[in-house]
PDB file of C-alpha atoms and ligand atoms in Angstrom:
ATOM      1  CA  UNK A   1    -243.564 170.464  -3.379  1.00  0.00           C
ATOM      2  CA  UNK A   2    -242.526 169.169  -0.265  1.00  0.00           C
ATOM      3  CA  UNK A   3    -240.312 166.690  -1.838  1.00  0.00           C
ATOM      4  CA  UNK A   4    -238.443 170.116  -2.860  1.00  0.00           C
ATOM      5  CA  UNK A   5    -238.760 171.752   0.190  1.00  0.00           C
ATOM      6  CA  UNK A   6    -237.115 168.814   2.372  1.00  0.00           C
ATOM      7  CA  UNK A   7    -234.657 168.796  -0.860  1.00  0.00           C
ATOM      8  CA  UNK A   8    -233.965 172.558  -0.274  1.00  0.00           C
ATOM      9  CA  UNK A   9    -233.450 171.346   3.609  1.00  0.00           C
ATOM     10  CA  UNK A  10    -230.629 168.939   2.532  1.00  0.00           C
ATOM     11  CA  UNK A  11    -229.193 170.374   0.318  1.00  0.00           C
ATOM     12  CA  UNK A  12    -228.433 173.631   2.009  1.00  0.00           C
ATOM     13  CA  UNK A  13    -227.618 172.224   5.197  1.00  0.00           C
ATOM     14  CA  UNK A  14    -225.549 169.554   3.255  1.00  0.00           C
ATOM     15  CA  UNK A  15    -223.567 172.504   1.389  1.00  0.00           C
ATOM     16  CA  UNK A  16    -223.258 174.713   4.465  1.00  0.00           C
ATOM     17  CA  UNK A  17    -221.233 172.021   6.705  1.00  0.00           C
ATOM     18  CA  UNK A  18    -219.302 170.652   3.546  1.00  0.00           C
ATOM     19  CA  UNK A  19    -219.070 173.853   1.040  1.00  0.00           C
ATOM     20  CA  UNK A  20    -217.595 172.593  -2.085  1.00  0.00           C
ATOM     21  CA  UNK A  21    -214.958 174.528  -3.608  1.00  0.00           C
ATOM     22  CA  UNK A  22    -213.852 176.577  -0.478  1.00  0.00           C
ATOM     23  CA  UNK A  23    -210.393 177.978  -0.948  1.00  0.00           C
ATOM     24  CA  UNK A  24    -208.208 180.415  -2.853  1.00  0.00           C
ATOM     25  CA  UNK A  25    -207.356 179.694  -5.973  1.00  0.00           C
ATOM     26  CA  UNK A  26    -204.222 181.770  -6.795  1.00  0.00           C
ATOM     27  CA  UNK A  27    -203.339 183.393 -10.172  1.00  0.00           C
ATOM     28  CA  UNK A  28    -207.280 183.892 -10.727  1.00  0.00           C
ATOM     29  CA  UNK A  29    -209.783 187.074 -10.617  1.00  0.00           C
ATOM     30  CA  UNK A  30    -211.467 187.588  -7.738  1.00  0.00           C
ATOM     31  CA  UNK A  31    -213.981 190.162  -5.862  1.00  0.00           C
ATOM     32  CA  UNK A  32    -215.131 190.460  -2.663  1.00  0.00           C
ATOM     33  CA  UNK A  33    -218.926 190.334  -1.489  1.00  0.00           C
ATOM     34  CA  UNK A  34    -220.301 192.127   1.817  1.00  0.00           C
ATOM     35  CA  UNK A  35    -224.475 191.758   2.805  1.00  0.00           C
ATOM     36  CA  UNK A  36    -224.194 194.250   6.169  1.00  0.00           C
ATOM     37  CA  UNK A  37    -228.104 193.109   6.564  1.00  0.00           C
ATOM     38  CA  UNK A  38    -227.151 189.358   7.316  1.00  0.00           C
ATOM     39  CA  UNK A  39    -223.105 189.641   7.597  1.00  0.00           C
ATOM     40  CA  UNK A  40    -222.434 187.470   5.324  1.00  0.00           C
ATOM     41  CA  UNK A  41    -218.976 188.286   3.228  1.00  0.00           C
ATOM     42  CA  UNK A  42    -217.030 186.178   0.991  1.00  0.00           C
ATOM     43  CA  UNK A  43    -214.215 185.994  -1.737  1.00  0.00           C
ATOM     44  CA  UNK A  44    -214.779 184.206  -4.991  1.00  0.00           C
ATOM     45  CA  UNK A  45    -212.218 183.353  -7.603  1.00  0.00           C
ATOM     46  CA  UNK A  46    -212.677 182.930 -10.719  1.00  0.00           C
ATOM     47  CA  UNK A  47    -209.264 181.389 -13.187  1.00  0.00           C
ATOM     48  CA  UNK A  48    -210.974 181.741 -16.849  1.00  0.00           C
ATOM     49  CA  UNK A  49    -209.488 180.053 -20.181  1.00  0.00           C
ATOM     50  CA  UNK A  50    -211.057 182.278 -22.929  1.00  0.00           C
ATOM     51  CA  UNK A  51    -214.529 182.993 -22.194  1.00  0.00           C
ATOM     52  CA  UNK A  52    -214.707 179.414 -20.229  1.00  0.00           C
ATOM     53  CA  UNK A  53    -214.969 179.239 -16.668  1.00  0.00           C
ATOM     54  CA  UNK A  54    -211.841 177.163 -16.266  1.00  0.00           C
ATOM     55  CA  UNK A  55    -211.765 176.855 -12.128  1.00  0.00           C
ATOM     56  CA  UNK A  56    -213.767 178.768 -10.122  1.00  0.00           C
ATOM     57  CA  UNK A  57    -214.014 179.041  -5.630  1.00  0.00           C
ATOM     58  CA  UNK A  58    -214.837 180.693  -2.608  1.00  0.00           C
ATOM     59  CA  UNK A  59    -213.680 181.702   0.859  1.00  0.00           C
ATOM     60  CA  UNK A  60    -215.172 183.483   3.396  1.00  0.00           C
ATOM     61  CA  UNK A  61    -218.667 183.607   6.119  1.00  0.00           C
ATOM     62  CA  UNK A  62    -221.785 183.771   5.882  1.00  0.00           C
ATOM     63  CA  UNK A  63    -225.300 181.819   7.023  1.00  0.00           C
ATOM     64  CA  UNK A  64    -225.941 178.245   5.563  1.00  0.00           C
ATOM     65  CA  UNK A  65    -227.721 180.236   2.751  1.00  0.00           C
ATOM     66  CA  UNK A  66    -225.433 182.206   1.840  1.00  0.00           C
ATOM     67  CA  UNK A  67    -222.377 179.494   1.492  1.00  0.00           C
ATOM     68  CA  UNK A  68    -224.019 176.746  -0.319  1.00  0.00           C
ATOM     69  CA  UNK A  69    -225.907 178.957  -2.433  1.00  0.00           C
ATOM     70  CA  UNK A  70    -221.751 180.102  -2.960  1.00  0.00           C
ATOM     71  CA  UNK A  71    -220.930 175.998  -3.156  1.00  0.00           C
ATOM     72  CA  UNK A  72    -224.007 175.329  -5.017  1.00  0.00           C
ATOM     73  CA  UNK A  73    -223.042 178.509  -7.634  1.00  0.00           C
ATOM     74  CA  UNK A  74    -218.867 177.209  -8.139  1.00  0.00           C
ATOM     75  CA  UNK A  75    -220.191 173.246  -8.507  1.00  0.00           C
ATOM     76  CA  UNK A  76    -222.820 174.467 -11.392  1.00  0.00           C
ATOM     77  CA  UNK A  77    -220.071 177.089 -13.107  1.00  0.00           C
ATOM     78  CA  UNK A  78    -217.473 174.985 -13.536  1.00  0.00           C
ATOM     79  CA  UNK A  79    -217.043 174.663 -17.084  1.00  0.00           C
ATOM     80  CA  UNK A  80    -219.232 176.873 -18.392  1.00  0.00           C
ATOM     81  CA  UNK A  81    -218.892 179.573 -20.642  1.00  0.00           C
ATOM     82  CA  UNK A  82    -219.095 183.476 -18.970  1.00  0.00           C
ATOM     83  CA  UNK A  83    -222.046 184.081 -21.032  1.00  0.00           C
ATOM     84  CA  UNK A  84    -223.895 181.006 -20.032  1.00  0.00           C
ATOM     85  CA  UNK A  85    -223.000 182.086 -16.276  1.00  0.00           C
ATOM     86  CA  UNK A  86    -224.413 185.014 -16.896  1.00  0.00           C
ATOM     87  CA  UNK A  87    -227.561 183.607 -18.655  1.00  0.00           C
ATOM     88  CA  UNK A  88    -228.299 181.173 -15.243  1.00  0.00           C
ATOM     89  CA  UNK A  89    -227.541 184.557 -13.193  1.00  0.00           C
ATOM     90  CA  UNK A  90    -230.391 185.828 -14.424  1.00  0.00           C
ATOM     91  CA  UNK A  91    -232.417 182.194 -14.045  1.00  0.00           C
ATOM     92  CA  UNK A  92    -231.303 182.094 -10.389  1.00  0.00           C
ATOM     93  CA  UNK A  93    -232.247 185.199  -9.400  1.00  0.00           C
ATOM     94  CA  UNK A  94    -235.766 185.013 -11.424  1.00  0.00           C
ATOM     95  CA  UNK A  95    -236.249 182.023  -9.193  1.00  0.00           C
ATOM     96  CA  UNK A  96    -235.154 183.239  -5.954  1.00  0.00           C
ATOM     97  CA  UNK A  97    -237.200 187.199  -6.321  1.00  0.00           C
ATOM     98  CA  UNK A  98    -240.399 184.916  -7.668  1.00  0.00           C
ATOM     99  CA  UNK A  99    -244.388 185.071  -6.829  1.00  0.00           C
ATOM    100  CA  UNK A 100    -244.218 182.225  -3.910  1.00  0.00           C
ATOM    101  CA  UNK A 101    -247.631 181.075  -4.887  1.00  0.00           C
ATOM    102  CA  UNK A 102    -246.604 180.260  -8.524  1.00  0.00           C
ATOM    103  CA  UNK A 103    -244.686 177.090  -9.771  1.00  0.00           C
ATOM    104  CA  UNK A 104    -241.178 178.115 -10.000  1.00  0.00           C
ATOM    105  CA  UNK A 105    -239.395 177.432 -13.594  1.00  0.00           C
ATOM    106  CA  UNK A 106    -236.164 175.423 -12.985  1.00  0.00           C
ATOM    107  CA  UNK A 107    -235.536 174.569 -16.739  1.00  0.00           C
ATOM    108  CA  UNK A 108    -231.667 174.481 -16.832  1.00  0.00           C
ATOM    109  CA  UNK A 109    -231.351 175.119 -13.561  1.00  0.00           C
ATOM    110  CA  UNK A 110    -230.486 171.503 -12.248  1.00  0.00           C
ATOM    111  CA  UNK A 111    -229.279 171.421  -7.823  1.00  0.00           C
ATOM    112  CA  UNK A 112    -229.693 175.487  -7.818  1.00  0.00           C
ATOM    113  CA  UNK A 113    -233.295 175.013  -8.258  1.00  0.00           C
ATOM    114  CA  UNK A 114    -233.699 173.858  -5.018  1.00  0.00           C
ATOM    115  CA  UNK A 115    -232.997 177.684  -4.194  1.00  0.00           C
ATOM    116  CA  UNK A 116    -236.850 178.034  -4.990  1.00  0.00           C
ATOM    117  CA  UNK A 117    -237.752 178.094  -1.344  1.00  0.00           C
ATOM    118  CA  UNK A 118    -235.747 181.205  -0.309  1.00  0.00           C
ATOM    119  CA  UNK A 119    -238.329 183.150  -2.005  1.00  0.00           C
ATOM    120  CA  UNK A 120    -240.325 183.074   1.015  1.00  0.00           C
ATOM    121  CA  UNK A 121    -238.020 184.683   3.038  1.00  0.00           C
ATOM    122  CA  UNK A 122    -237.439 188.083   0.831  1.00  0.00           C
ATOM    123  CA  UNK A 123    -234.989 188.884   4.180  1.00  0.00           C
ATOM    124  CA  UNK A 124    -232.547 185.837   2.268  1.00  0.00           C
ATOM    125  CA  UNK A 125    -232.688 186.832  -1.450  1.00  0.00           C
ATOM    126  CA  UNK A 126    -229.354 189.240  -1.342  1.00  0.00           C
ATOM    127  CA  UNK A 127    -227.818 186.129   0.566  1.00  0.00           C
ATOM    128  CA  UNK A 128    -228.307 183.695  -1.704  1.00  0.00           C
ATOM    129  CA  UNK A 129    -227.442 185.766  -4.903  1.00  0.00           C
ATOM    130  CA  UNK A 130    -224.354 187.811  -2.930  1.00  0.00           C
ATOM    131  CA  UNK A 131    -222.258 185.444  -4.650  1.00  0.00           C
ATOM    132  CA  UNK A 132    -223.798 185.326  -8.061  1.00  0.00           C
ATOM    133  CA  UNK A 133    -223.061 189.538  -7.870  1.00  0.00           C
ATOM    134  CA  UNK A 134    -219.378 189.034  -6.586  1.00  0.00           C
ATOM    135  CA  UNK A 135    -218.924 186.777  -9.105  1.00  0.00           C
ATOM    136  CA  UNK A 136    -220.249 189.243 -11.985  1.00  0.00           C
ATOM    137  CA  UNK A 137    -217.829 191.458 -10.412  1.00  0.00           C
ATOM    138  CA  UNK A 138    -214.631 189.520 -10.531  1.00  0.00           C
ATOM    139  CA  UNK A 139    -215.517 188.803 -13.894  1.00  0.00           C
ATOM    140  CA  UNK A 140    -215.969 192.578 -14.636  1.00  0.00           C
ATOM    141  CA  UNK A 141    -212.426 192.807 -13.347  1.00  0.00           C
ATOM    142  CA  UNK A 142    -213.627 195.057 -10.592  1.00  0.00           C
ATOM    143  CA  UNK A 143    -211.535 194.483  -7.591  1.00  0.00           C
ATOM    144  CA  UNK A 144    -213.525 196.801  -5.056  1.00  0.00           C
ATOM    145  CA  UNK A 145    -216.457 195.176  -3.222  1.00  0.00           C
ATOM    146  CA  UNK A 146    -219.549 194.480  -3.852  1.00  0.00           C
ATOM    147  CA  UNK A 147    -222.442 195.174  -1.122  1.00  0.00           C
ATOM    148  CA  UNK A 148    -225.528 194.534  -1.664  1.00  0.00           C
ATOM    149  CA  UNK A 149    -226.918 198.261  -0.012  1.00  0.00           C
TER     150      UNK A 149
HETATM  151 ZN1   ZN B 201    -227.238 185.735   4.724  1.00  0.00          ZN
END
């Protein structure tokens, strides 16, 4: 698990410093997410082609875990169907909220798997899932902001 821990730190630092798809998307669905516990505040943009996520981006300010999670999420979901995105959210949620003493099921999660480390820091779970909750709201066409409270 030491290897995973190193990967966790490396990936989060990298995506925090250089967030991918960090921009506004014009003519896209969007939603705002706010995590008052930590101060994370992001907007997620998603452009659909039928049921497929053609493009996805985000902007805003958040802690390292929030920004890295949003960055990895946008990277992972481009070209996926909304159904697949919902399924991955379920898996990601299980990953970060699971029992820290158990080996995580990371199947199909790709780079998102490194966020398993979050389960050891329950206060950070909302940081890690904020982008996903916000994406879900954008897909459902909810314009009002999402709060983790
Ligand atoms: Zn945070």
